[in-house]
mmCIF file of C-alpha atoms and ligand atoms in Angstrom:
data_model
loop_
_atom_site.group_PDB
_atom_site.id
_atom_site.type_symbol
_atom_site.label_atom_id
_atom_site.label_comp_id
_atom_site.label_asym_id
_atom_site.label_seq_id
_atom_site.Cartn_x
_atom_site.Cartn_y
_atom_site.Cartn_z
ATOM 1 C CA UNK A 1 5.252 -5.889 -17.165
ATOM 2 C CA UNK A 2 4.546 -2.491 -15.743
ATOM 3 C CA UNK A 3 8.179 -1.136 -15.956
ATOM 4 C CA UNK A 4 8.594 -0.140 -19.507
ATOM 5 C CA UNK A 5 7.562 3.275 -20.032
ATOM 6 C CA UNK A 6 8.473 4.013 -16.510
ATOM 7 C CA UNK A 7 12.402 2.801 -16.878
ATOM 8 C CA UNK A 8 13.939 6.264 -16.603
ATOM 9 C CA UNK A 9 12.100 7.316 -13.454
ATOM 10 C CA UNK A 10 14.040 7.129 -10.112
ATOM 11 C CA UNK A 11 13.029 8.358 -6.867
ATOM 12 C CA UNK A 12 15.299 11.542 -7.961
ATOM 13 C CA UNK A 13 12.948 12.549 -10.725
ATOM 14 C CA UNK A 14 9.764 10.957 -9.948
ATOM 15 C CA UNK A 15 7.276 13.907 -8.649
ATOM 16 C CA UNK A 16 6.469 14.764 -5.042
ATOM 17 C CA UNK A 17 2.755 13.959 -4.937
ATOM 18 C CA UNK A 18 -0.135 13.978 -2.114
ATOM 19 C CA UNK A 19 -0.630 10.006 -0.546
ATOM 20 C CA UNK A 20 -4.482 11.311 0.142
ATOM 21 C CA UNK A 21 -5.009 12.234 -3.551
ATOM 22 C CA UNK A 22 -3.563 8.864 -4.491
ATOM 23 C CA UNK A 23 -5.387 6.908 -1.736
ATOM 24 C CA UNK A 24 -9.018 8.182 -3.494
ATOM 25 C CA UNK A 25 -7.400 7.903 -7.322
ATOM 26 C CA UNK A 26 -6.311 4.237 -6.183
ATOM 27 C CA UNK A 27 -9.773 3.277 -4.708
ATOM 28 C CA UNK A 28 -11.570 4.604 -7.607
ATOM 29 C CA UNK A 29 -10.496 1.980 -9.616
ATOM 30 C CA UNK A 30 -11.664 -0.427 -7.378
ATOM 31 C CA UNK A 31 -14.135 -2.428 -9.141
ATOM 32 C CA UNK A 32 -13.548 -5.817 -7.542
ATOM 33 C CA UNK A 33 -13.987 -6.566 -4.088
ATOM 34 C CA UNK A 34 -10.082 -5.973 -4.024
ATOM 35 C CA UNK A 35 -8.606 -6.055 -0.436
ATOM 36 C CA UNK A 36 -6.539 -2.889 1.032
ATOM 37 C CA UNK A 37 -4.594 -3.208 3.513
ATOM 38 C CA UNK A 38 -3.501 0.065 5.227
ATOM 39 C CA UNK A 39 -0.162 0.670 7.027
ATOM 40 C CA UNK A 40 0.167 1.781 10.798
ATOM 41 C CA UNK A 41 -0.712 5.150 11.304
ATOM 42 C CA UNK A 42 -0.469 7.859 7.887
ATOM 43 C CA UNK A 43 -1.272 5.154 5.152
ATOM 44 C CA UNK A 44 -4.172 3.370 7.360
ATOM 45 C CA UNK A 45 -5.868 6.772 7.929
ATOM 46 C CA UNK A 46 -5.556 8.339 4.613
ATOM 47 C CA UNK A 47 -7.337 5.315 3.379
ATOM 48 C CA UNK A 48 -10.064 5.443 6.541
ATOM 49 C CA UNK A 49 -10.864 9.054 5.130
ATOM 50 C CA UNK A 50 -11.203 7.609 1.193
ATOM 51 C CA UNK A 51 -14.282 5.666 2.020
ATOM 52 C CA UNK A 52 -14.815 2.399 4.857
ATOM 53 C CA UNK A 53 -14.844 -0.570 2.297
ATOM 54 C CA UNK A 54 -15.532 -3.458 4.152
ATOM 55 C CA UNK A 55 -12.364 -4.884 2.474
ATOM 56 C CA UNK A 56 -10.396 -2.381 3.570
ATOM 57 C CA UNK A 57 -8.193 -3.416 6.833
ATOM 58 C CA UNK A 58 -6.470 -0.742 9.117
ATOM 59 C CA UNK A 59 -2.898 -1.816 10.649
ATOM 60 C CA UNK A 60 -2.831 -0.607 14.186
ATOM 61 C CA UNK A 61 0.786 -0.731 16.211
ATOM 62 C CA UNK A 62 2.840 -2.842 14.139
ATOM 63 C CA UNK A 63 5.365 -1.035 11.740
ATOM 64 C CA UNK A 64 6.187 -3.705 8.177
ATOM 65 C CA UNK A 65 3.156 -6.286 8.378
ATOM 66 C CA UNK A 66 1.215 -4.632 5.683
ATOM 67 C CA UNK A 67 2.580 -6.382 2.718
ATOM 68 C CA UNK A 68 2.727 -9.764 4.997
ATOM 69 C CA UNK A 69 -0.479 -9.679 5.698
ATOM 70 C CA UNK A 70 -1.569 -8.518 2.226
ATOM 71 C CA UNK A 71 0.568 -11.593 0.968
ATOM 72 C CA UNK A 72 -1.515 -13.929 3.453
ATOM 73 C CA UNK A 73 -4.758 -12.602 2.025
ATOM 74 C CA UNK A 74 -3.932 -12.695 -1.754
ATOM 75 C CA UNK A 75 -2.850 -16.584 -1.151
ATOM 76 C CA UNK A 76 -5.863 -17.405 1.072
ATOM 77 C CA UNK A 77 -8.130 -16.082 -1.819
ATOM 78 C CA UNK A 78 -6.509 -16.203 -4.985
ATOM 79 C CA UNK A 79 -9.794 -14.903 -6.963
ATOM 80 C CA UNK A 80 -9.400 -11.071 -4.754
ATOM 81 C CA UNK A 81 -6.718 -8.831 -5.827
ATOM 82 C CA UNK A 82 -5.061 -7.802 -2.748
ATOM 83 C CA UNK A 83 -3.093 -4.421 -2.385
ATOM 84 C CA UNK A 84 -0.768 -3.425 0.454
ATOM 85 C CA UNK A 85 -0.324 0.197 1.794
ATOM 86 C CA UNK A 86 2.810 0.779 3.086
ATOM 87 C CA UNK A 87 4.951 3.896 4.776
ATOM 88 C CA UNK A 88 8.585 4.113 3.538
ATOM 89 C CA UNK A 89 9.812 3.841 7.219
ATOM 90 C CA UNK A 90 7.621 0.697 7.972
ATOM 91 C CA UNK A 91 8.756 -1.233 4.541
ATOM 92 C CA UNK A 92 12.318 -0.468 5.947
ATOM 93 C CA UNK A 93 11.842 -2.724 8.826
ATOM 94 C CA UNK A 94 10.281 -5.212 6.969
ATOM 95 C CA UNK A 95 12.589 -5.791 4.035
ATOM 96 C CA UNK A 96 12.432 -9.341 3.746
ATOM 97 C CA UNK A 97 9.160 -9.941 2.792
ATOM 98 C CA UNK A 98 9.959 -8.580 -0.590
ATOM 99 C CA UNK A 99 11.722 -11.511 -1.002
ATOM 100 C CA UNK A 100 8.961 -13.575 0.398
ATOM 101 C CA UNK A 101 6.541 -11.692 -2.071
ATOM 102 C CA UNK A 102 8.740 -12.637 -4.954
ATOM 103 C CA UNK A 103 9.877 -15.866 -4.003
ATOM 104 C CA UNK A 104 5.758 -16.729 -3.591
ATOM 105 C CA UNK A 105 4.991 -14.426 -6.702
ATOM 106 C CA UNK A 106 0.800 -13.924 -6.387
ATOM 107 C CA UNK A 107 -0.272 -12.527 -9.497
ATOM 108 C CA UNK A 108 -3.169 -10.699 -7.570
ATOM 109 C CA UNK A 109 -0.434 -8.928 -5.271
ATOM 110 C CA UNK A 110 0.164 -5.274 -5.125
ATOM 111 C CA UNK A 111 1.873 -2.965 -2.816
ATOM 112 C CA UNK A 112 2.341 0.334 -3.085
ATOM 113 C CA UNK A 113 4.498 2.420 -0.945
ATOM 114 C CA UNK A 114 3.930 5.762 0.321
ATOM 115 C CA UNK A 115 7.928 7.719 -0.162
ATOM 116 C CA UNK A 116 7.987 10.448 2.107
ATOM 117 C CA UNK A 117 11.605 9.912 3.347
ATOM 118 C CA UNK A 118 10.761 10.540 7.116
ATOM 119 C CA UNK A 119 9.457 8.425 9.992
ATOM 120 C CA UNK A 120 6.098 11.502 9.366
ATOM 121 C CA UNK A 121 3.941 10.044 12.592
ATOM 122 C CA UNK A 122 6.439 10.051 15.580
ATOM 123 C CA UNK A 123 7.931 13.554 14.561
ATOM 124 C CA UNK A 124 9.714 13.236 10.749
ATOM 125 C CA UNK A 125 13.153 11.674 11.778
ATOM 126 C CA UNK A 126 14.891 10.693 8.264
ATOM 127 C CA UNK A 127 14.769 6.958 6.724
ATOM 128 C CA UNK A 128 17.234 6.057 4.066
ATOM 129 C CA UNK A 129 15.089 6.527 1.693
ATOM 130 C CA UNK A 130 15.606 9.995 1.858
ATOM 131 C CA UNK A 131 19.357 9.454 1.033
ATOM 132 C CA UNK A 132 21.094 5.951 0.462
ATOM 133 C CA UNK A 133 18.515 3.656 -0.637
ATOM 134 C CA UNK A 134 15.662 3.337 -3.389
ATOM 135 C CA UNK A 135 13.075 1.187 -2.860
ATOM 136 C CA UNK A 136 12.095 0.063 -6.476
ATOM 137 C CA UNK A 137 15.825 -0.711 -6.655
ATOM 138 C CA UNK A 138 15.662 -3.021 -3.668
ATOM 139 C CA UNK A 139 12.103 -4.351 -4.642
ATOM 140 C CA UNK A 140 13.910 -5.290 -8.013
ATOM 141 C CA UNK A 141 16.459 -6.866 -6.096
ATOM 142 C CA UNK A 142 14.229 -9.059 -3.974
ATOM 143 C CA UNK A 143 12.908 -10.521 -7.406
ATOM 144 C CA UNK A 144 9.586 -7.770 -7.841
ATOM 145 C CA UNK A 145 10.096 -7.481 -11.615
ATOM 146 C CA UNK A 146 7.331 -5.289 -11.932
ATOM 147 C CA UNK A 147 8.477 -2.255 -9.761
ATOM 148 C CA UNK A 148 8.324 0.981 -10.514
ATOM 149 C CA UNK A 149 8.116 4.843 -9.596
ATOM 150 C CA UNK A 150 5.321 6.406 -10.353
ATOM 151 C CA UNK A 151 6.639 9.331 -12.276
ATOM 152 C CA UNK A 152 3.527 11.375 -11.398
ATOM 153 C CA UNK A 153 -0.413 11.065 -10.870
ATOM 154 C CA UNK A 154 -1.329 10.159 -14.399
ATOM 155 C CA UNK A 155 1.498 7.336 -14.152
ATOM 156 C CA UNK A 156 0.534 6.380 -10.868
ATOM 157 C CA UNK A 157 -2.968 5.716 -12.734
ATOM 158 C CA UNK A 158 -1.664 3.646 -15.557
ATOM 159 C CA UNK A 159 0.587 1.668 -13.005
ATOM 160 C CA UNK A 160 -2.573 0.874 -10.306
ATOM 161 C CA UNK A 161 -4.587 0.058 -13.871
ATOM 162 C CA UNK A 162 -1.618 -2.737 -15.154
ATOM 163 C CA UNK A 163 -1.127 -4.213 -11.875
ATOM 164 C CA UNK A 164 -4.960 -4.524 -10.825
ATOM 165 C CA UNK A 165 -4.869 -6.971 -14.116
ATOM 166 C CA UNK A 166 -3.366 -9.343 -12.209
ATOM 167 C CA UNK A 167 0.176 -9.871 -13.617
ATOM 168 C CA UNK A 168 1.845 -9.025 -10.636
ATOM 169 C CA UNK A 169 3.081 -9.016 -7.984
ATOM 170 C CA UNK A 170 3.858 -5.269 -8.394
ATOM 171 C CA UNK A 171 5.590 -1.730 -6.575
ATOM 172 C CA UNK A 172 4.308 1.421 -7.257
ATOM 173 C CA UNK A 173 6.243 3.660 -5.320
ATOM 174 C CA UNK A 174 5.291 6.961 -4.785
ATOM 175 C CA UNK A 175 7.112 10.124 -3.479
ATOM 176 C CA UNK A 176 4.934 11.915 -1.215
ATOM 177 C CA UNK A 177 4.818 14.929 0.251
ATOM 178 C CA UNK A 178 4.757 15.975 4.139
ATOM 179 C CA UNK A 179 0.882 16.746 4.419
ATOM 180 C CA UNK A 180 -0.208 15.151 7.636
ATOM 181 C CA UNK A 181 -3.287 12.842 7.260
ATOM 182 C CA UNK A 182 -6.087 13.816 6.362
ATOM 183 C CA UNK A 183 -8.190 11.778 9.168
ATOM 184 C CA UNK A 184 -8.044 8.815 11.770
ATOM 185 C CA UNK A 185 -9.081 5.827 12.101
ATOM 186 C CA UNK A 186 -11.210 4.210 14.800
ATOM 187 C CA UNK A 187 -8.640 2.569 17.078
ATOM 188 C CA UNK A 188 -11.007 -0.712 17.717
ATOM 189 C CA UNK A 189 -8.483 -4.078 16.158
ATOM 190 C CA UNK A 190 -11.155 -6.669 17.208
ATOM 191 C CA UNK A 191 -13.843 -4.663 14.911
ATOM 192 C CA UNK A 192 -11.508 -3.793 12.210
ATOM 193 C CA UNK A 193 -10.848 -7.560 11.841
ATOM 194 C CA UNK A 194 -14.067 -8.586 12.308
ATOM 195 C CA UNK A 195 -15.085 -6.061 9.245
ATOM 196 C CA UNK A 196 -12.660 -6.958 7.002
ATOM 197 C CA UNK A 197 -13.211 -10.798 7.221
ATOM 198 C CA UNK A 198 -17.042 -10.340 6.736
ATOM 199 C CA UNK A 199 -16.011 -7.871 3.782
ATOM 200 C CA UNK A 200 -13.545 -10.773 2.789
ATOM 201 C CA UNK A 201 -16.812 -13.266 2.598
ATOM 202 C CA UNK A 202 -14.996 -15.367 5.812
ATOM 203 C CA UNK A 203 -17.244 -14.306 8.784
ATOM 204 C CA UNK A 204 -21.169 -14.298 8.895
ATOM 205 C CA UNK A 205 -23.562 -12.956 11.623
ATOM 206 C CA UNK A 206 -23.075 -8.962 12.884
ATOM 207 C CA UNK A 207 -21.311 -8.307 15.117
HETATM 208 C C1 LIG B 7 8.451 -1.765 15.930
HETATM 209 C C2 LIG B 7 7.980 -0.327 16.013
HETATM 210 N N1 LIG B 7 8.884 0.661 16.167
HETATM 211 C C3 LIG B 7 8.469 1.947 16.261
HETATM 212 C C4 LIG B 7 7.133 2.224 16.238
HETATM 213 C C5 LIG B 7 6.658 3.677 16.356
HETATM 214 N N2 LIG B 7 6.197 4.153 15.069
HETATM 215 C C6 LIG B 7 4.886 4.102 14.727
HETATM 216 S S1 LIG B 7 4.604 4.684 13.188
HETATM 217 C C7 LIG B 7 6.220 5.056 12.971
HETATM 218 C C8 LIG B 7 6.700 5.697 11.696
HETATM 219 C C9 LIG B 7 6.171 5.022 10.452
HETATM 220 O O1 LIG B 7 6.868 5.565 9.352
HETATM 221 P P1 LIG B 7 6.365 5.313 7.883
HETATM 222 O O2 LIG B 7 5.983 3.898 7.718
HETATM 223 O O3 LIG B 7 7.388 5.851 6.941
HETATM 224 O O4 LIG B 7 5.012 6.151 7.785
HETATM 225 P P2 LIG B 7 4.794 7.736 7.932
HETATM 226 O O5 LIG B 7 4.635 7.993 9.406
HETATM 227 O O6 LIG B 7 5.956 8.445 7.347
HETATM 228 O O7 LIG B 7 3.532 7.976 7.188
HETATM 229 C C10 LIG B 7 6.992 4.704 14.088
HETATM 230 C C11 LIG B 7 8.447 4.895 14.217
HETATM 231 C C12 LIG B 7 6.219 1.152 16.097
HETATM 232 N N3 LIG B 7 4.900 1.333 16.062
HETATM 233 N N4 LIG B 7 6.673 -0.106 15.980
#
């Protein structure tokens, strides 16, 4: 479990951090192969500018299919960790696959979501996060056990270290602050895929 010593953080108290700084502190503990999938648009480019894995895959378009498609991967291979990237706004319109993560429960699932209470990409409209609803609460909900704020970076570190053990799946929810990316990614989807399934040991050849 990755809750305990993180119990008394909500998204009230839990610190306003930088996603870029957590992007790089995440993929530095990346010993494994692990898969990333980025979300459309702030998540996807923040992790673009943290290094081009060849297991990393970058979302282009479509707003909630980062933790689908993460769940996909971690079936498909069950030996890779696989960790979903996903904007506040885009988990919104996806809720139900929380309940499809749980439901499923991968023990080499994470997904981590990037708070920053606003639509940031098309011009910072609000989401309910920013109000009525907290996410951990609803992951709970859905039947994620092990979800969690990270109260700030050195918690966010602990919480990326227990989940990468595989005992998930996990949420580590992060409140982020308003810093636009820091970079973009190349907008080509046929090469992105065709990366990430060589990096993911299913495609030979170049190409
Ligand atoms: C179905 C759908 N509706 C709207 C959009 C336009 N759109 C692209 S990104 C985005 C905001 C994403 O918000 P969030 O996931 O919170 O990430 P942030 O921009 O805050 O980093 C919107 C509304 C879209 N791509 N797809």
């Amino acid at each position: 479990m990755i809750t305990k010593s993180t119990g008394a953080i909500g998204a009230h108290n839990a610190k306003v951090m930088n996603r870029f700084d957590l992007t790089k502190r995440l993929v530095g503990q990346l010993k494994r192969e692990e898969a990333v999938i980025g979300g459309i648009g702030n998540a996807s480019f923040d992790l673009w500018a943290s290094g081009q894995r060849p297991q990393n895959f970058y979302m282009l378009g479509s707003m909630g299919l980062t933790i689908p498609i993460a769940l996909g991967v971690a079936i498909a291979q069950p030996q890779r960790h696989a960790i979903a990237l996903e904007g506040d706004g885009s988990l919104l319109m996806q809720l139900g696959c929380l309940a499809t993560v749980a439901e499923r429960a991968p023990k080499n699932l994470t997904i981590i979501v990037w708070d920053n209470g606003v639509y940031q990409i098309t011009g910072a409209q609000p989401t309910a996060s920013a109000s009525t609803s907290d996410l951990v609460a609803i992951a709970r909900g859905s039947g994620i056990a092990n979800s969690a704020w990270a109260a700030d970076e050195d918690d966010f570190d602990r919480l990326v270290a227990a989940a990468l053990k595989d005992g998930g799946p996990s949420l580590i929810a992060a409140r982020i602050d308003n810093k636009p990316a820091v970079a973009t990614t190349d907008r080509d989807p046929v090469q992105i895929r065709e990366r990430f399934m060589r990096g993911l040991g299913v495609r030979g050849g170049p190409g």
